[in-house]
Amino acid sequence: MVKTWAEKEHRNLKRLEAAGIRCPVMEFIGRDGWAAPRLRDAALSLDKLRESYLELIIQMRTLYQKCKLVHGDLSEYNNILYFEGHLYIIDVSQSVDLDHPLTLNFLREDCDHVSVSFLCIDRIFFKKHGVAVMTIRELFDFIVVPTISDEDVDSYLEELYVRMLYNHLILLVGYVEQSYIPKSLDAVKNPEADVEKITSGRDTGDMLYQTITGLKDPLPKLDEQQIKMDVENKIEEEEESEDESESGSEEELGPEDKKAASAQEESERRKERG
């Protein structure tokens, strides 16, 4: 069993290497005997965090589109190393081929882990510094959509970055989207009705498989004016909420309490001056 597992990992690593994904194929990733840190432990600047995120999602797409694999256990804790400005994918012994019955489930879990890793872990830090990431649905679509050529990936991501900023401003924290993913087209209950829904222009937001089959444009145009209005409304709502909270706190204090609070503040100011 150990021999078979090791052979499978070596075979998968060779597939990653052939596709241009950085990974350790019978080599040590590190310097002077010290192993490269896990992504979680690498002290990265904001710019490097953004670069690492883009590098990681491109690697996930390459893994799916060229290697025909899904990692299945992608995590910044154990399976991604950071060395000399780049990410290295390791531990691919459990990776599965695209014909595995649970491939799309494993991919959705990987997308979940990546979105959470860059947005919710150390939430205060990332919220404070404004790192914007895709939603799980957008990342899933980016990985599986067959209509994006290698030459168009950069321009696709540039256009999608506007949506990523929008998501970050509106949602602020990771949004875990639960969507049913059929394991094969045989699991689609009513394909004729779905085709009619797509061709008639009706809402197809609950039809996740349309992206993987190429039936849907994965990057619909955003209404920039609407985005601006949504962001401004969100900011106004938060400011009004803060004002109401402050005024509510003041109203709860009685005359004697307010007098005591004022005396306490004056005493503290005197101490500071002294």
Coordinates of N, CA and C in Angstrom, one line a residue, residues 89-226:
I89 N 3.3 23.6 -4.6 CA 2.2 22.6 -4.2 C 2.8 21.3 -3.9
I90 N 2.5 20.8 -2.7 CA 3.0 19.5 -2.3 C 1.8 18.6 -1.9
D91 N 2.2 17.3 -1.5 CA 1.2 16.4 -1.0 C 0.0 16.1 -2.0
V92 N 0.3 15.5 -3.1 CA -0.7 15.3 -4.1 C -1.0 13.8 -4.2
S93 N -0.7 13.0 -3.2 CA -0.9 11.6 -3.3 C -2.4 11.3 -3.3
Q94 N -3.2 12.2 -2.6 CA -4.6 12.0 -2.5 C -5.4 12.7 -3.7
S95 N -4.7 13.3 -4.6 CA -5.4 14.0 -5.7 C -6.1 13.1 -6.6
V96 N -7.2 13.5 -7.1 CA -8.1 12.6 -7.9 C -8.2 13.1 -9.4
D97 N -8.4 12.1 -10.3 CA -8.6 12.5 -11.7 C -10.0 13.0 -11.8
L98 N -10.2 13.7 -13.0 CA -11.5 14.3 -13.2 C -12.7 13.4 -13.4
D99 N -12.4 12.1 -13.6 CA -13.5 11.1 -13.8 C -13.9 10.5 -12.4
H100 N -13.2 10.9 -11.4 CA -13.6 10.4 -10.0 C -15.0 10.9 -9.7
P101 N -15.9 10.1 -9.1 CA -17.3 10.5 -8.9 C -17.4 11.7 -7.9
L102 N -16.4 12.0 -7.1 CA -16.5 13.1 -6.1 C -15.6 14.2 -6.5
T103 N -15.1 14.3 -7.7 CA -14.1 15.3 -8.1 C -14.6 16.7 -7.9
L104 N -15.8 17.0 -8.3 CA -16.4 18.4 -8.1 C -16.6 18.7 -6.7
N105 N -16.9 17.7 -5.9 CA -17.1 18.0 -4.4 C -15.8 18.4 -3.8
F106 N -14.7 17.6 -4.2 CA -13.4 17.9 -3.7 C -12.9 19.3 -4.2
L107 N -13.2 19.6 -5.4 CA -12.8 20.9 -5.9 C -13.5 22.1 -5.2
R108 N -14.8 21.9 -4.9 CA -15.5 22.9 -4.1 C -14.9 23.1 -2.7
E109 N -14.5 22.0 -2.1 CA -13.9 22.1 -0.8 C -12.5 22.8 -0.9
D110 N -11.8 22.6 -2.0 CA -10.5 23.3 -2.2 C -10.8 24.8 -2.4
C111 N -11.8 25.2 -3.1 CA -12.2 26.6 -3.3 C -12.6 27.2 -2.0
D112 N -13.3 26.4 -1.2 CA -13.8 26.9 0.1 C -12.5 27.2 1.0
H113 N -11.6 26.3 1.0 CA -10.4 26.4 1.8 C -9.6 27.7 1.4
V114 N -9.4 27.8 0.1 CA -8.6 28.9 -0.4 C -9.3 30.3 -0.1
S115 N -10.6 30.4 -0.3 CA -11.3 31.6 0.0 C -11.2 31.9 1.5
V116 N -11.4 30.9 2.3 CA -11.3 31.2 3.8 C -9.9 31.5 4.2
S117 N -8.9 30.9 3.6 CA -7.5 31.1 4.0 C -7.1 32.6 3.8
F118 N -7.6 33.1 2.7 CA -7.1 34.5 2.4 C -8.1 35.6 2.8
L119 N -9.2 35.2 3.4 CA -10.2 36.2 3.8 C -10.6 36.1 5.3
C120 N -10.8 34.9 5.8 CA -11.4 34.7 7.1 C -10.3 34.4 8.2
I121 N -9.3 33.6 7.8 CA -8.3 33.3 8.8 C -7.5 34.6 9.1
D122 N -7.3 34.9 10.3 CA -6.7 36.3 10.7 C -7.6 37.3 10.1
R123 N -8.9 37.2 10.3 CA -9.9 38.1 9.7 C -9.6 39.6 9.9
I124 N -9.2 39.9 11.1 CA -8.9 41.3 11.4 C -7.9 41.9 10.5
F125 N -6.8 41.1 10.3 CA -5.7 41.5 9.5 C -6.1 41.8 8.1
F126 N -6.7 40.8 7.5 CA -7.1 40.9 6.1 C -8.1 42.0 5.8
K127 N -9.1 42.1 6.8 CA -10.1 43.1 6.6 C -9.5 44.5 6.8
K128 N -8.5 44.6 7.7 CA -7.8 45.9 7.9 C -7.0 46.3 6.7
H129 N -6.4 45.4 6.0 CA -5.5 45.7 4.9 C -6.3 45.6 3.5
G130 N -7.5 45.1 3.5 CA -8.3 45.2 2.3 C -7.9 44.2 1.2
V131 N -7.5 43.0 1.6 CA -7.3 42.0 0.6 C -8.6 41.5 0.0
A132 N -8.8 41.6 -1.3 CA -10.0 41.2 -2.0 C -9.8 39.8 -2.6
V133 N -10.8 38.9 -2.5 CA -10.7 37.6 -3.1 C -12.0 37.3 -3.8
M134 N -12.0 36.2 -4.6 CA -13.2 35.8 -5.2 C -14.1 35.1 -4.2
T135 N -15.4 35.0 -4.6 CA -16.3 34.2 -3.8 C -16.0 32.7 -4.2
I136 N -16.5 31.8 -3.5 CA -16.3 30.4 -3.8 C -16.9 30.1 -5.2
R137 N -18.0 30.6 -5.5 CA -18.7 30.3 -6.8 C -17.8 30.9 -7.9
E138 N -17.3 32.1 -7.8 CA -16.5 32.7 -8.8 C -15.2 31.9 -9.0
L139 N -14.6 31.5 -7.9 CA -13.3 30.7 -8.0 C -13.6 29.4 -8.7
F140 N -14.7 28.7 -8.3 CA -15.0 27.4 -8.9 C -15.2 27.6 -10.4
D141 N -16.0 28.7 -10.8 CA -16.2 28.9 -12.3 C -14.9 29.2 -13.0
F142 N -14.0 30.0 -12.4 CA -12.7 30.3 -13.0 C -11.9 29.1 -13.3
I143 N -12.0 28.1 -12.4 CA -11.2 26.9 -12.6 C -11.7 26.0 -13.6
V144 N -13.1 25.8 -13.7 CA -13.6 24.8 -14.5 C -14.1 25.3 -15.9
V145 N -14.3 26.6 -16.1 CA -14.8 27.0 -17.4 C -13.9 26.7 -18.5
P146 N -14.3 26.0 -19.6 CA -13.4 25.6 -20.6 C -13.2 26.6 -21.7
T147 N -13.8 27.8 -21.6 CA -13.8 28.8 -22.7 C -12.7 29.8 -22.6
I148 N -12.0 29.8 -21.5 CA -10.9 30.8 -21.3 C -9.6 30.2 -21.8
S149 N -9.0 30.8 -22.7 CA -7.7 30.4 -23.2 C -6.6 30.8 -22.3
D150 N -5.4 30.2 -22.4 CA -4.2 30.6 -21.6 C -3.9 32.1 -21.8
E151 N -4.1 32.6 -23.0 CA -3.8 34.0 -23.4 C -4.8 34.9 -22.7
D152 N -6.0 34.5 -22.4 CA -7.0 35.3 -21.9 C -7.1 35.3 -20.4
V153 N -6.3 34.5 -19.7 CA -6.4 34.4 -18.3 C -6.2 35.7 -17.6
D154 N -5.1 36.4 -18.0 CA -4.7 37.6 -17.3 C -5.8 38.7 -17.5
S155 N -6.3 38.8 -18.7 CA -7.3 39.8 -18.9 C -8.6 39.5 -18.2
Y156 N -8.9 38.2 -18.1 CA -10.1 37.7 -17.4 C -10.0 38.1 -15.9
L157 N -8.8 37.9 -15.3 CA -8.6 38.2 -13.9 C -8.6 39.7 -13.6
E158 N -8.1 40.5 -14.6 CA -8.1 41.9 -14.4 C -9.6 42.4 -14.4
E159 N -10.4 41.8 -15.2 CA -11.8 42.2 -15.2 C -12.5 41.7 -14.0
L160 N -12.2 40.5 -13.6 CA -12.8 40.0 -12.4 C -12.4 40.7 -11.1
Y161 N -11.2 41.4 -11.1 CA -10.7 42.0 -9.9 C -11.7 43.1 -9.5
V162 N -12.4 43.8 -10.4 CA -13.4 44.7 -10.0 C -14.5 44.1 -9.2
R163 N -14.9 42.9 -9.6 CA -15.9 42.1 -8.9 C -15.4 41.7 -7.5
M164 N -14.1 41.3 -7.4 CA -13.5 40.9 -6.2 C -13.5 42.1 -5.2
L165 N -13.2 43.3 -5.7 CA -13.3 44.5 -4.8 C -14.7 44.7 -4.3
Y166 N -15.6 44.6 -5.2 CA -17.0 44.8 -4.9 C -17.5 43.8 -3.8
N167 N -17.1 42.5 -4.0 CA -17.5 41.5 -3.0 C -16.9 41.9 -1.6
H168 N -15.6 42.3 -1.7 CA -14.9 42.6 -0.4 C -15.6 43.8 0.3
L169 N -16.0 44.8 -0.4 CA -16.6 46.0 0.2 C -18.0 45.7 0.7
I170 N -18.8 44.9 0.0 CA -20.1 44.6 0.4 C -20.2 43.5 1.4
L171 N -19.5 42.4 1.2 CA -19.7 41.3 2.1 C -18.7 41.4 3.3
L172 N -17.5 41.9 3.1 CA -16.5 42.1 4.1 C -15.9 40.8 4.7
V173 N -16.7 39.8 4.8 CA -16.1 38.5 5.3 C -16.5 37.4 4.3
G174 N -15.8 36.3 4.4 CA -16.1 35.2 3.4 C -17.5 34.8 3.4
Y175 N -18.0 34.6 2.2 CA -19.4 34.1 2.0 C -19.4 32.7 1.5
V176 N -19.7 31.7 2.3 CA -19.7 30.3 1.9 C -21.0 30.0 1.1
E177 N -20.9 29.8 -0.1 CA -22.1 29.6 -0.9 C -22.3 28.1 -1.1
Q178 N -23.5 27.6 -0.7 CA -23.8 26.2 -0.9 C -24.6 26.0 -2.2
S179 N -24.0 25.2 -3.1 CA -24.7 24.9 -4.4 C -24.6 23.4 -4.7
Y180 N -25.7 22.9 -5.2 CA -25.7 21.5 -5.6 C -24.9 21.3 -6.8
I181 N -24.0 20.4 -6.8 CA -23.2 20.1 -8.0 C -23.5 18.6 -8.5
P182 N -24.1 18.4 -9.6 CA -24.4 17.1 -10.1 C -23.0 16.4 -10.4
K183 N -22.9 15.1 -10.1 CA -21.7 14.4 -10.3 C -21.5 14.0 -11.8
S184 N -22.6 14.0 -12.5 CA -22.6 13.7 -14.0 C -23.9 14.3 -14.5
L185 N -24.0 14.4 -15.9 CA -25.2 15.0 -16.5 C -26.4 14.1 -16.3
D186 N -26.1 12.8 -15.9 CA -27.2 11.9 -15.6 C -28.0 12.4 -14.4
A187 N -27.3 13.1 -13.5 CA -27.9 13.6 -12.3 C -28.7 14.9 -12.4
V188 N -28.7 15.4 -13.7 CA -29.5 16.6 -13.9 C -31.0 16.1 -14.1
K189 N -31.8 16.7 -13.3 CA -33.2 16.1 -13.2 C -34.0 16.4 -14.5
N190 N -33.9 17.7 -15.0 CA -34.8 18.1 -16.1 C -33.9 18.9 -17.1
P191 N -33.1 18.3 -17.9 CA -32.2 19.0 -18.8 C -32.9 19.9 -19.8
E192 N -34.1 19.4 -20.3 CA -34.9 20.2 -21.3 C -35.3 21.5 -20.7
A193 N -35.8 21.5 -19.4 CA -36.3 22.7 -18.7 C -35.1 23.6 -18.5
D194 N -33.9 23.1 -18.2 CA -32.8 23.9 -17.9 C -32.3 24.6 -19.2
V195 N -32.3 23.9 -20.3 CA -31.9 24.5 -21.6 C -32.9 25.6 -21.9
E196 N -34.2 25.4 -21.7 CA -35.2 26.4 -22.0 C -35.0 27.6 -21.1
K197 N -34.6 27.4 -19.9 CA -34.4 28.5 -19.0 C -33.2 29.3 -19.4
I198 N -32.1 28.7 -19.9 CA -30.9 29.4 -20.3 C -31.2 30.2 -21.6
T199 N -31.9 29.6 -22.6 CA -32.1 30.2 -23.9 C -33.1 31.3 -23.8
S200 N -34.0 31.3 -22.8 CA -35.0 32.3 -22.6 C -34.5 33.5 -21.8
G201 N -33.3 33.4 -21.2 CA -32.8 34.5 -20.5 C -33.3 34.6 -19.0
R202 N -33.9 33.5 -18.6 CA -34.4 33.5 -17.2 C -33.3 33.3 -16.2
D203 N -33.5 33.5 -14.9 CA -32.5 33.4 -13.9 C -32.0 32.0 -13.8
T204 N -30.7 31.8 -13.9 CA -30.1 30.5 -13.8 C -29.0 30.4 -12.7
G205 N -29.2 31.3 -11.7 CA -28.2 31.3 -10.6 C -28.0 30.0 -9.9
D206 N -29.0 29.2 -9.9 CA -28.9 27.9 -9.1 C -28.4 26.8 -10.0
M207 N -28.0 27.1 -11.2 CA -27.6 26.0 -12.1 C -26.0 26.0 -12.3
L208 N -25.3 25.4 -11.3 CA -23.9 25.5 -11.3 C -23.2 24.8 -12.5
Y209 N -23.8 23.7 -12.9 CA -23.1 23.0 -14.0 C -23.0 23.6 -15.3
Q210 N -23.8 24.7 -15.5 CA -23.8 25.4 -16.8 C -22.4 26.0 -17.1
T211 N -21.6 26.4 -16.1 CA -20.3 26.9 -16.4 C -19.3 25.8 -16.9
I212 N -19.3 24.7 -16.2 CA -18.4 23.6 -16.5 C -18.7 23.0 -17.9
T213 N -19.9 23.2 -18.4 CA -20.3 22.7 -19.7 C -20.1 23.7 -20.8
G214 N -19.8 25.0 -20.4 CA -19.6 26.0 -21.3 C -20.9 26.7 -21.8
L215 N -22.0 26.5 -21.1 CA -23.3 27.1 -21.4 C -23.4 28.5 -20.9
K216 N -22.5 28.9 -20.1 CA -22.7 30.2 -19.4 C -21.4 31.0 -19.5
D217 N -21.5 32.3 -19.7 CA -20.4 33.2 -19.6 C -20.1 33.4 -18.2
P218 N -18.8 32.9 -17.7 CA -18.5 32.9 -16.3 C -18.3 34.3 -15.7
L219 N -18.2 35.3 -16.6 CA -17.9 36.7 -16.1 C -18.9 37.7 -16.7
P220 N -20.2 37.7 -16.3 CA -21.1 38.7 -16.8 C -20.6 40.1 -16.5
K221 N -21.0 41.1 -17.3 CA -20.6 42.4 -17.1 C -21.2 43.0 -15.8
L222 N -20.4 43.8 -15.1 CA -20.9 44.5 -13.9 C -21.4 45.9 -14.3
D223 N -22.4 46.3 -13.6 CA -22.9 47.7 -13.7 C -22.1 48.5 -12.7
E224 N -21.1 49.2 -13.3 CA -20.2 50.0 -12.4 C -20.9 51.0 -11.6
Q225 N -21.9 51.7 -12.2 CA -22.7 52.7 -11.5 C -23.5 52.1 -10.4
Q226 N -24.0 50.9 -10.6 CA -24.8 50.2 -9.5 C -23.9 49.8 -8.4

